Amino acid sequence: MFAVQYQLFIQMPIRPTALLAPIFLCMIFLRVQAQHDWQVPLQEPQVFIENLGQYDALGRGFPARPRYVIDHGFGWQAMVTDDGLQYLVQRTIDDESADNEEAHGPEESHGEIVQSRLSMQFVGASPTRTMRAAGEQDDYYTYSYPVGEGYRNVDHAAAYSDLHIDGLYPGIGLDLAGPKDGGLKYSFQLQPRANAGAIRLKWEGGTPTLDGNGDLHLPAVLGELVDQHPSAWYTDDPSTRIPVEFALSGQQVTFMLGNYDAQRAITIDPWTINPALPAPFNRAFEVDYDAAGNVYVFGGGMGYNLKKYNSAGTLQWTHTSPWDTSNAWFGELLTLSTGDCFITSGSVAKIRRLTTGGGTTFTNNGPFFNNDEYWNLTLSCDLTKLVAGGTRLIGLVSPQGHIFNLNMANGNQQAGSPYNVSPVGMKEIRALCTAGNGNYYMLSNDNLIAVNQAFGIIYSIASGTSHPYNSPAFLAKNVQGQNSIDANSANIYINTGSNLQKRDINTGALLSSIAIPGGGFTGGFFGTGATNSGMVIDACNNVFVGSTNAIYKYDANLNLLGSVVTTGAIYDLVIPSAGTLIAGGNALVISNTTLAPCAPKTIVCVILPVEMGYFNANCHSDIVEVHWQSLQENNNLAYFIERTQDGVQWEERGRMAGAGTSASPIDYQFREATPLPHADQPWYYRLKMTDGDGNETYSGITTVETCAQSDPTISVNPTVADKAASLSFESKLPGNGRLLIDQALGQTVRSVDAHWLAGQNALQLPIETLPAGIYHVRVIDAKGEVIVRNARFVKQ
């Protein structure tokens, strides 16, 4: 059916309202049970899954509601109903497996998907027939599926190897099985003196035909559904064959039997062959693990599925998410040590939490105005915060890289979130890790960005590789994240697909680079990016990277130490414990011990001693004033005020002494000595904070438009608000008018009377009851003329 994969990143996000707490060191080790080498081919089991409501929508457009389903997720699904069998065959429009449109037969277009619905009805079946399931499997299935505006969850649907319909016709029963070779095997069991002519099968949704071999063909969008020439034998003597053929009359199929002893029980056995399944949906994009040694795999396509295996590679359960390639772009998986999992839709941003048993804890569909994307997930270095790396659409046209601090209990974005870590240009965060020092290191489309635990940018430099917007090459749909960066305390390592880079963690400077054997990357405007991914470092500073046909182990200086050949491309690598490496990729999940990694890397979590209340910068005439408040300080030495316009080169503008140790709020103000230079682009300010032990960190970033006396500006404080915000602007003359708050699309949602004085003004904004989203503020005079420029703020 499909595959799945996840990648765990351990890192440290800090809210601006609780920026930094007293210093401590947190060294994280995860120990799990020893695992032996195993490999799972990501081929969906041929089992009958009971329908507890999750497949009701699948049965729409068919004659009957499904009772049990053989589910390949996308491409081919066989439904068993009270009245017969139903098949849904589908593909995406650009599916390479369907080259001859004329051969597909009847199909229905659904945007990017075309479908064939084929059904076989048991004509004249006995009304007293009964259905029973046998061979219950050890693993089970969980689901979340849309119902109206919400979701309904199924937390335990059983699966069976066999179905039996007793009394289908007088003296005739039906056995159904899903053999490992694929397709659907159905056998009629005729008791002595039963009339085989009573069996009548009527096809709908396509016109059946017989070929010269006696096989029955029905056209479908992935080729053909084929009922192979039937076989028949005495039930107590399978070696004695009875002549049998399909008989076709219009849409109806019967069986013609040769001479046989009607006093004996016989078996009639056709075999339905399913079409070839589409390739993109059996891939393990993300892999992860828990403290008990279980392995979690996230991937697929229709829908995106999460699978749990035990440490021996035995499937425990499968969860089908409400997202698939028809309504979402692939996101990320993160598993806690307890086995609880977070999975996301990359775009638009949605997140779900599942229990270790596959049950649903919550589904969060993102903020009210959802202009966000969640491509990566990570934990803070002290494991207390959940962070997503991704995108926010700014001004409805420019996707910029952001980090989101998410509530683990409900998926909401926390106060102060998100943080714009790539404010210049269209650069989304597509890869993310936490280094051994607890900071974040991430890749946008073409930049390497270092961010501290307070989400302040340490540096942002060209990565040397420009990833196309629609990348990587192995994506599920259009765009998705990659597992291509990891870092220890000294170096950053990047898998570009074709090359392995080693960079200095303090500056991001490239130290060395080697080609990855079998790796691939295609750049350019119409390029597809990396063909492979996977990047992880162990506690001994060994480096493991994925290729299109192997996994390679290097030492810290990029000397090759070993390799393992794989049957497909690798997309993700994780180290659950010393000696074991887990890999996910194209149609595979691998637990490998031959590459013998050391323990997972050590994370040192250093938290600096300042808790921030607010931080902003405003224009007063043509001079910028920077304001901030510390709620408490502990061993805090100094603040350094820094400014940039390109987000890369930061200039120190001044410094102020810290309070040392203080438990009370302290307000600070810094005023620039010279006017802010005029420019078309905004300026960005941040604080660098240092303690008495030489540790340092950064605040978040605040924005200041170019301010000149001839062109007064308007600003909102804070720019990300929950219940209250204030509007500051300067006017040459007093006046009366209106204060207007507009949605991002331009519709005015608040209009209140306003009065202002000559000089600097401050007005309270009525935002508490506004829905979450992006808003713009205007001030107009009594004639309706705008007297100051727009200001933008985000309502949480």
JSON list of C-alpha atoms in Angstrom, two decimals, residues 568-735:
[
{"chain": "A", "resi": 568, "resn": "GLY", "atom": "CA", "xyz": [15.64, 1.43, -2.57]},
{"chain": "A", "resi": 569, "resn": "ALA", "atom": "CA", "xyz": [16.44, 5.06, -1.89]},
{"chain": "A", "resi": 570, "resn": "ILE", "atom": "CA", "xyz": [16.80, 6.18, 1.74]},
{"chain": "A", "resi": 571, "resn": "TYR", "atom": "CA", "xyz": [14.78, 9.15, 3.04]},
{"chain": "A", "resi": 572, "resn": "ASP", "atom": "CA", "xyz": [15.34, 9.12, 6.81]},
{"chain": "A", "resi": 573, "resn": "LEU", "atom": "CA", "xyz": [17.77, 7.72, 9.41]},
{"chain": "A", "resi": 574, "resn": "VAL", "atom": "CA", "xyz": [17.54, 7.58, 13.22]},
{"chain": "A", "resi": 575, "resn": "ILE", "atom": "CA", "xyz": [19.61, 5.93, 15.97]},
{"chain": "A", "resi": 576, "resn": "PRO", "atom": "CA", "xyz": [17.39, 4.52, 18.73]},
{"chain": "A", "resi": 577, "resn": "SER", "atom": "CA", "xyz": [20.21, 2.96, 20.76]},
{"chain": "A", "resi": 578, "resn": "ALA", "atom": "CA", "xyz": [23.87, 2.01, 20.62]},
{"chain": "A", "resi": 579, "resn": "GLY", "atom": "CA", "xyz": [24.42, -0.53, 17.86]},
{"chain": "A", "resi": 580, "resn": "THR", "atom": "CA", "xyz": [21.16, -0.01, 15.96]},
{"chain": "A", "resi": 581, "resn": "LEU", "atom": "CA", "xyz": [20.31, 2.19, 12.98]},
{"chain": "A", "resi": 582, "resn": "ILE", "atom": "CA", "xyz": [16.74, 2.57, 11.66]},
{"chain": "A", "resi": 583, "resn": "ALA", "atom": "CA", "xyz": [16.24, 3.63, 8.02]},
{"chain": "A", "resi": 584, "resn": "GLY", "atom": "CA", "xyz": [13.14, 4.42, 5.99]},
{"chain": "A", "resi": 585, "resn": "GLY", "atom": "CA", "xyz": [12.89, 4.85, 2.27]},
{"chain": "A", "resi": 586, "resn": "ASN", "atom": "CA", "xyz": [11.42, 3.69, -1.01]},
{"chain": "A", "resi": 587, "resn": "ALA", "atom": "CA", "xyz": [9.31, 0.61, -0.14]},
{"chain": "A", "resi": 588, "resn": "LEU", "atom": "CA", "xyz": [11.43, -0.33, 2.88]},
{"chain": "A", "resi": 589, "resn": "VAL", "atom": "CA", "xyz": [12.06, 0.06, 6.58]},
{"chain": "A", "resi": 590, "resn": "ILE", "atom": "CA", "xyz": [15.34, -1.35, 7.91]},
{"chain": "A", "resi": 591, "resn": "SER", "atom": "CA", "xyz": [16.74, -2.10, 11.35]},
{"chain": "A", "resi": 592, "resn": "ASN", "atom": "CA", "xyz": [20.49, -2.50, 10.87]},
{"chain": "A", "resi": 593, "resn": "THR", "atom": "CA", "xyz": [23.25, -3.39, 13.33]},
{"chain": "A", "resi": 594, "resn": "THR", "atom": "CA", "xyz": [26.20, -4.00, 10.99]},
{"chain": "A", "resi": 595, "resn": "LEU", "atom": "CA", "xyz": [27.03, -0.29, 10.76]},
{"chain": "A", "resi": 596, "resn": "ALA", "atom": "CA", "xyz": [27.25, -0.32, 14.58]},
{"chain": "A", "resi": 597, "resn": "PRO", "atom": "CA", "xyz": [26.47, 3.27, 15.53]},
{"chain": "A", "resi": 598, "resn": "CYS", "atom": "CA", "xyz": [27.37, 4.51, 18.99]},
{"chain": "A", "resi": 599, "resn": "ALA", "atom": "CA", "xyz": [24.62, 5.78, 21.27]},
{"chain": "A", "resi": 600, "resn": "PRO", "atom": "CA", "xyz": [22.42, 8.68, 20.13]},
{"chain": "A", "resi": 601, "resn": "LYS", "atom": "CA", "xyz": [24.23, 12.00, 20.25]},
{"chain": "A", "resi": 602, "resn": "THR", "atom": "CA", "xyz": [24.32, 13.92, 23.53]},
{"chain": "A", "resi": 603, "resn": "ILE", "atom": "CA", "xyz": [22.28, 17.12, 23.76]},
{"chain": "A", "resi": 604, "resn": "VAL", "atom": "CA", "xyz": [23.61, 19.72, 26.21]},
{"chain": "A", "resi": 605, "resn": "CYS", "atom": "CA", "xyz": [20.77, 22.05, 27.12]},
{"chain": "A", "resi": 606, "resn": "VAL", "atom": "CA", "xyz": [22.03, 25.43, 28.36]},
{"chain": "A", "resi": 607, "resn": "ILE", "atom": "CA", "xyz": [19.27, 27.82, 29.43]},
{"chain": "A", "resi": 608, "resn": "LEU", "atom": "CA", "xyz": [20.33, 31.42, 30.09]},
{"chain": "A", "resi": 609, "resn": "PRO", "atom": "CA", "xyz": [19.02, 33.53, 32.96]},
{"chain": "A", "resi": 610, "resn": "VAL", "atom": "CA", "xyz": [16.57, 36.07, 31.51]},
{"chain": "A", "resi": 611, "resn": "GLU", "atom": "CA", "xyz": [12.79, 35.84, 31.33]},
{"chain": "A", "resi": 612, "resn": "MET", "atom": "CA", "xyz": [11.44, 38.40, 28.84]},
{"chain": "A", "resi": 613, "resn": "GLY", "atom": "CA", "xyz": [8.18, 40.32, 29.11]},
{"chain": "A", "resi": 614, "resn": "TYR", "atom": "CA", "xyz": [8.20, 42.26, 25.83]},
{"chain": "A", "resi": 615, "resn": "PHE", "atom": "CA", "xyz": [10.63, 43.54, 23.19]},
{"chain": "A", "resi": 616, "resn": "ASN", "atom": "CA", "xyz": [9.85, 46.14, 20.51]},
{"chain": "A", "resi": 617, "resn": "ALA", "atom": "CA", "xyz": [11.31, 49.03, 18.55]},
{"chain": "A", "resi": 618, "resn": "ASN", "atom": "CA", "xyz": [9.48, 52.16, 17.36]},
{"chain": "A", "resi": 619, "resn": "CYS", "atom": "CA", "xyz": [10.22, 55.34, 15.44]},
{"chain": "A", "resi": 620, "resn": "HIS", "atom": "CA", "xyz": [10.04, 58.66, 17.28]},
{"chain": "A", "resi": 621, "resn": "SER", "atom": "CA", "xyz": [10.39, 61.30, 14.61]},
{"chain": "A", "resi": 622, "resn": "ASP", "atom": "CA", "xyz": [13.38, 59.91, 12.70]},
{"chain": "A", "resi": 623, "resn": "ILE", "atom": "CA", "xyz": [15.04, 58.16, 15.64]},
{"chain": "A", "resi": 624, "resn": "VAL", "atom": "CA", "xyz": [14.49, 54.54, 16.67]},
{"chain": "A", "resi": 625, "resn": "GLU", "atom": "CA", "xyz": [13.83, 53.69, 20.30]},
{"chain": "A", "resi": 626, "resn": "VAL", "atom": "CA", "xyz": [14.14, 50.08, 21.48]},
{"chain": "A", "resi": 627, "resn": "HIS", "atom": "CA", "xyz": [12.08, 49.00, 24.50]},
{"chain": "A", "resi": 628, "resn": "TRP", "atom": "CA", "xyz": [12.14, 45.73, 26.43]},
{"chain": "A", "resi": 629, "resn": "GLN", "atom": "CA", "xyz": [11.25, 44.35, 29.82]},
{"chain": "A", "resi": 630, "resn": "SER", "atom": "CA", "xyz": [12.86, 41.56, 31.81]},
{"chain": "A", "resi": 631, "resn": "LEU", "atom": "CA", "xyz": [10.52, 39.82, 34.23]},
{"chain": "A", "resi": 632, "resn": "GLN", "atom": "CA", "xyz": [13.45, 38.32, 36.13]},
{"chain": "A", "resi": 633, "resn": "GLU", "atom": "CA", "xyz": [17.22, 38.04, 35.71]},
{"chain": "A", "resi": 634, "resn": "ASN", "atom": "CA", "xyz": [19.84, 35.72, 37.16]},
{"chain": "A", "resi": 635, "resn": "ASN", "atom": "CA", "xyz": [23.55, 36.46, 36.70]},
{"chain": "A", "resi": 636, "resn": "ASN", "atom": "CA", "xyz": [22.71, 38.62, 33.67]},
{"chain": "A", "resi": 637, "resn": "LEU", "atom": "CA", "xyz": [25.73, 40.70, 32.58]},
{"chain": "A", "resi": 638, "resn": "ALA", "atom": "CA", "xyz": [24.71, 42.82, 29.57]},
{"chain": "A", "resi": 639, "resn": "TYR", "atom": "CA", "xyz": [22.39, 43.46, 26.61]},
{"chain": "A", "resi": 640, "resn": "PHE", "atom": "CA", "xyz": [23.77, 44.20, 23.14]},
{"chain": "A", "resi": 641, "resn": "ILE", "atom": "CA", "xyz": [21.38, 45.95, 20.72]},
{"chain": "A", "resi": 642, "resn": "GLU", "atom": "CA", "xyz": [21.88, 44.75, 17.13]},
{"chain": "A", "resi": 643, "resn": "ARG", "atom": "CA", "xyz": [20.39, 45.85, 13.78]},
{"chain": "A", "resi": 644, "resn": "THR", "atom": "CA", "xyz": [20.23, 44.39, 10.27]},
{"chain": "A", "resi": 645, "resn": "GLN", "atom": "CA", "xyz": [18.37, 44.86, 7.02]},
{"chain": "A", "resi": 646, "resn": "ASP", "atom": "CA", "xyz": [19.27, 41.66, 5.18]},
{"chain": "A", "resi": 647, "resn": "GLY", "atom": "CA", "xyz": [18.81, 39.28, 8.12]},
{"chain": "A", "resi": 648, "resn": "VAL", "atom": "CA", "xyz": [22.41, 38.06, 7.71]},
{"chain": "A", "resi": 649, "resn": "GLN", "atom": "CA", "xyz": [24.88, 40.77, 8.77]},
{"chain": "A", "resi": 650, "resn": "TRP", "atom": "CA", "xyz": [24.01, 42.15, 12.21]},
{"chain": "A", "resi": 651, "resn": "GLU", "atom": "CA", "xyz": [25.54, 45.44, 13.40]},
{"chain": "A", "resi": 652, "resn": "GLU", "atom": "CA", "xyz": [25.95, 46.27, 17.08]},
{"chain": "A", "resi": 653, "resn": "ARG", "atom": "CA", "xyz": [24.26, 49.62, 17.81]},
{"chain": "A", "resi": 654, "resn": "GLY", "atom": "CA", "xyz": [24.88, 49.84, 21.53]},
{"chain": "A", "resi": 655, "resn": "ARG", "atom": "CA", "xyz": [24.96, 48.01, 24.82]},
{"chain": "A", "resi": 656, "resn": "MET", "atom": "CA", "xyz": [23.36, 48.26, 28.26]},
{"chain": "A", "resi": 657, "resn": "ALA", "atom": "CA", "xyz": [24.29, 46.65, 31.55]},
{"chain": "A", "resi": 658, "resn": "GLY", "atom": "CA", "xyz": [22.03, 43.89, 32.84]},
{"chain": "A", "resi": 659, "resn": "ALA", "atom": "CA", "xyz": [20.60, 43.87, 36.34]},
{"chain": "A", "resi": 660, "resn": "GLY", "atom": "CA", "xyz": [22.68, 40.90, 37.49]},
{"chain": "A", "resi": 661, "resn": "THR", "atom": "CA", "xyz": [20.11, 39.05, 39.58]},
{"chain": "A", "resi": 662, "resn": "SER", "atom": "CA", "xyz": [16.60, 40.45, 39.99]},
{"chain": "A", "resi": 663, "resn": "ALA", "atom": "CA", "xyz": [13.18, 38.92, 40.73]},
{"chain": "A", "resi": 664, "resn": "SER", "atom": "CA", "xyz": [11.21, 42.07, 39.77]},
{"chain": "A", "resi": 665, "resn": "PRO", "atom": "CA", "xyz": [10.27, 43.39, 36.31]},
{"chain": "A", "resi": 666, "resn": "ILE", "atom": "CA", "xyz": [12.74, 45.91, 34.87]},
{"chain": "A", "resi": 667, "resn": "ASP", "atom": "CA", "xyz": [12.01, 48.18, 31.88]},
{"chain": "A", "resi": 668, "resn": "TYR", "atom": "CA", "xyz": [14.84, 49.09, 29.52]},
{"chain": "A", "resi": 669, "resn": "GLN", "atom": "CA", "xyz": [15.04, 51.72, 26.78]},
{"chain": "A", "resi": 670, "resn": "PHE", "atom": "CA", "xyz": [17.74, 52.32, 24.18]},
{"chain": "A", "resi": 671, "resn": "ARG", "atom": "CA", "xyz": [17.69, 55.28, 21.78]},
{"chain": "A", "resi": 672, "resn": "GLU", "atom": "CA", "xyz": [19.68, 55.38, 18.54]},
{"chain": "A", "resi": 673, "resn": "ALA", "atom": "CA", "xyz": [22.20, 58.22, 18.33]},
{"chain": "A", "resi": 674, "resn": "THR", "atom": "CA", "xyz": [21.55, 58.87, 14.62]},
{"chain": "A", "resi": 675, "resn": "PRO", "atom": "CA", "xyz": [18.45, 58.77, 12.38]},
{"chain": "A", "resi": 676, "resn": "LEU", "atom": "CA", "xyz": [17.53, 55.44, 10.82]},
{"chain": "A", "resi": 677, "resn": "PRO", "atom": "CA", "xyz": [18.75, 55.43, 7.20]},
{"chain": "A", "resi": 678, "resn": "HIS", "atom": "CA", "xyz": [15.93, 55.60, 4.66]},
{"chain": "A", "resi": 679, "resn": "ALA", "atom": "CA", "xyz": [15.38, 52.38, 2.70]},
{"chain": "A", "resi": 680, "resn": "ASP", "atom": "CA", "xyz": [12.63, 50.55, 0.84]},
{"chain": "A", "resi": 681, "resn": "GLN", "atom": "CA", "xyz": [12.98, 47.49, 3.08]},
{"chain": "A", "resi": 682, "resn": "PRO", "atom": "CA", "xyz": [12.28, 47.37, 6.83]},
{"chain": "A", "resi": 683, "resn": "TRP", "atom": "CA", "xyz": [14.99, 47.17, 9.47]},
{"chain": "A", "resi": 684, "resn": "TYR", "atom": "CA", "xyz": [15.23, 44.38, 12.05]},
{"chain": "A", "resi": 685, "resn": "TYR", "atom": "CA", "xyz": [16.38, 44.65, 15.66]},
{"chain": "A", "resi": 686, "resn": "ARG", "atom": "CA", "xyz": [17.33, 42.00, 18.24]},
{"chain": "A", "resi": 687, "resn": "LEU", "atom": "CA", "xyz": [19.03, 41.75, 21.64]},
{"chain": "A", "resi": 688, "resn": "LYS", "atom": "CA", "xyz": [22.08, 39.65, 22.41]},
{"chain": "A", "resi": 689, "resn": "MET", "atom": "CA", "xyz": [22.24, 38.77, 26.12]},
{"chain": "A", "resi": 690, "resn": "THR", "atom": "CA", "xyz": [25.29, 37.51, 27.99]},
{"chain": "A", "resi": 691, "resn": "ASP", "atom": "CA", "xyz": [25.70, 36.17, 31.51]},
{"chain": "A", "resi": 692, "resn": "GLY", "atom": "CA", "xyz": [28.60, 36.27, 33.92]},
{"chain": "A", "resi": 693, "resn": "ASP", "atom": "CA", "xyz": [29.84, 32.86, 32.76]},
{"chain": "A", "resi": 694, "resn": "GLY", "atom": "CA", "xyz": [30.24, 33.93, 29.13]},
{"chain": "A", "resi": 695, "resn": "ASN", "atom": "CA", "xyz": [27.11, 32.24, 27.79]},
{"chain": "A", "resi": 696, "resn": "GLU", "atom": "CA", "xyz": [25.01, 34.21, 25.32]},
{"chain": "A", "resi": 697, "resn": "THR", "atom": "CA", "xyz": [21.65, 34.05, 23.58]},
{"chain": "A", "resi": 698, "resn": "TYR", "atom": "CA", "xyz": [19.38, 36.24, 21.47]},
{"chain": "A", "resi": 699, "resn": "SER", "atom": "CA", "xyz": [15.89, 37.64, 21.74]},
{"chain": "A", "resi": 700, "resn": "GLY", "atom": "CA", "xyz": [13.31, 37.38, 19.03]},
{"chain": "A", "resi": 701, "resn": "ILE", "atom": "CA", "xyz": [13.36, 39.88, 16.17]},
{"chain": "A", "resi": 702, "resn": "THR", "atom": "CA", "xyz": [11.28, 43.05, 15.93]},
{"chain": "A", "resi": 703, "resn": "THR", "atom": "CA", "xyz": [10.67, 45.08, 12.76]},
{"chain": "A", "resi": 704, "resn": "VAL", "atom": "CA", "xyz": [10.96, 48.83, 12.17]},
{"chain": "A", "resi": 705, "resn": "GLU", "atom": "CA", "xyz": [9.89, 50.54, 8.96]},
{"chain": "A", "resi": 706, "resn": "THR", "atom": "CA", "xyz": [12.05, 53.39, 7.66]},
{"chain": "A", "resi": 707, "resn": "CYS", "atom": "CA", "xyz": [11.06, 56.45, 9.70]},
{"chain": "A", "resi": 708, "resn": "ALA", "atom": "CA", "xyz": [11.54, 60.06, 8.62]},
{"chain": "A", "resi": 709, "resn": "GLN", "atom": "CA", "xyz": [9.80, 63.24, 9.79]},
{"chain": "A", "resi": 710, "resn": "SER", "atom": "CA", "xyz": [8.37, 63.79, 6.33]},
{"chain": "A", "resi": 711, "resn": "ASP", "atom": "CA", "xyz": [6.87, 60.31, 6.28]},
{"chain": "A", "resi": 712, "resn": "PRO", "atom": "CA", "xyz": [5.37, 59.49, 9.71]},
{"chain": "A", "resi": 713, "resn": "THR", "atom": "CA", "xyz": [4.78, 55.86, 10.52]},
{"chain": "A", "resi": 714, "resn": "ILE", "atom": "CA", "xyz": [2.41, 53.80, 12.56]},
{"chain": "A", "resi": 715, "resn": "SER", "atom": "CA", "xyz": [3.37, 50.80, 14.68]},
{"chain": "A", "resi": 716, "resn": "VAL", "atom": "CA", "xyz": [1.65, 48.17, 16.81]},
{"chain": "A", "resi": 717, "resn": "ASN", "atom": "CA", "xyz": [3.05, 46.86, 20.07]},
{"chain": "A", "resi": 718, "resn": "PRO", "atom": "CA", "xyz": [3.32, 43.93, 20.39]},
{"chain": "A", "resi": 719, "resn": "THR", "atom": "CA", "xyz": [3.28, 42.81, 16.76]},
{"chain": "A", "resi": 720, "resn": "VAL", "atom": "CA", "xyz": [2.02, 39.39, 17.90]},
{"chain": "A", "resi": 721, "resn": "ALA", "atom": "CA", "xyz": [-0.79, 39.88, 20.41]},
{"chain": "A", "resi": 722, "resn": "ASP", "atom": "CA", "xyz": [-3.42, 37.87, 22.24]},
{"chain": "A", "resi": 723, "resn": "LYS", "atom": "CA", "xyz": [-5.76, 40.14, 24.24]},
{"chain": "A", "resi": 724, "resn": "ALA", "atom": "CA", "xyz": [-4.32, 43.65, 24.03]},
{"chain": "A", "resi": 725, "resn": "ALA", "atom": "CA", "xyz": [-2.17, 45.79, 21.75]},
{"chain": "A", "resi": 726, "resn": "SER", "atom": "CA", "xyz": [-1.42, 49.50, 21.44]},
{"chain": "A", "resi": 727, "resn": "LEU", "atom": "CA", "xyz": [-1.09, 51.68, 18.35]},
{"chain": "A", "resi": 728, "resn": "SER", "atom": "CA", "xyz": [1.65, 54.34, 18.24]},
{"chain": "A", "resi": 729, "resn": "PHE", "atom": "CA", "xyz": [1.94, 57.07, 15.63]},
{"chain": "A", "resi": 730, "resn": "GLU", "atom": "CA", "xyz": [3.08, 60.64, 15.22]},
{"chain": "A", "resi": 731, "resn": "SER", "atom": "CA", "xyz": [0.98, 63.47, 13.76]},
{"chain": "A", "resi": 732, "resn": "LYS", "atom": "CA", "xyz": [1.96, 67.04, 12.89]},
{"chain": "A", "resi": 733, "resn": "LEU", "atom": "CA", "xyz": [-1.54, 68.31, 13.76]},
{"chain": "A", "resi": 734, "resn": "PRO", "atom": "CA", "xyz": [-4.33, 67.28, 16.12]},
{"chain": "A", "resi": 735, "resn": "GLY", "atom": "CA", "xyz": [-7.42, 65.72, 14.57]}
]
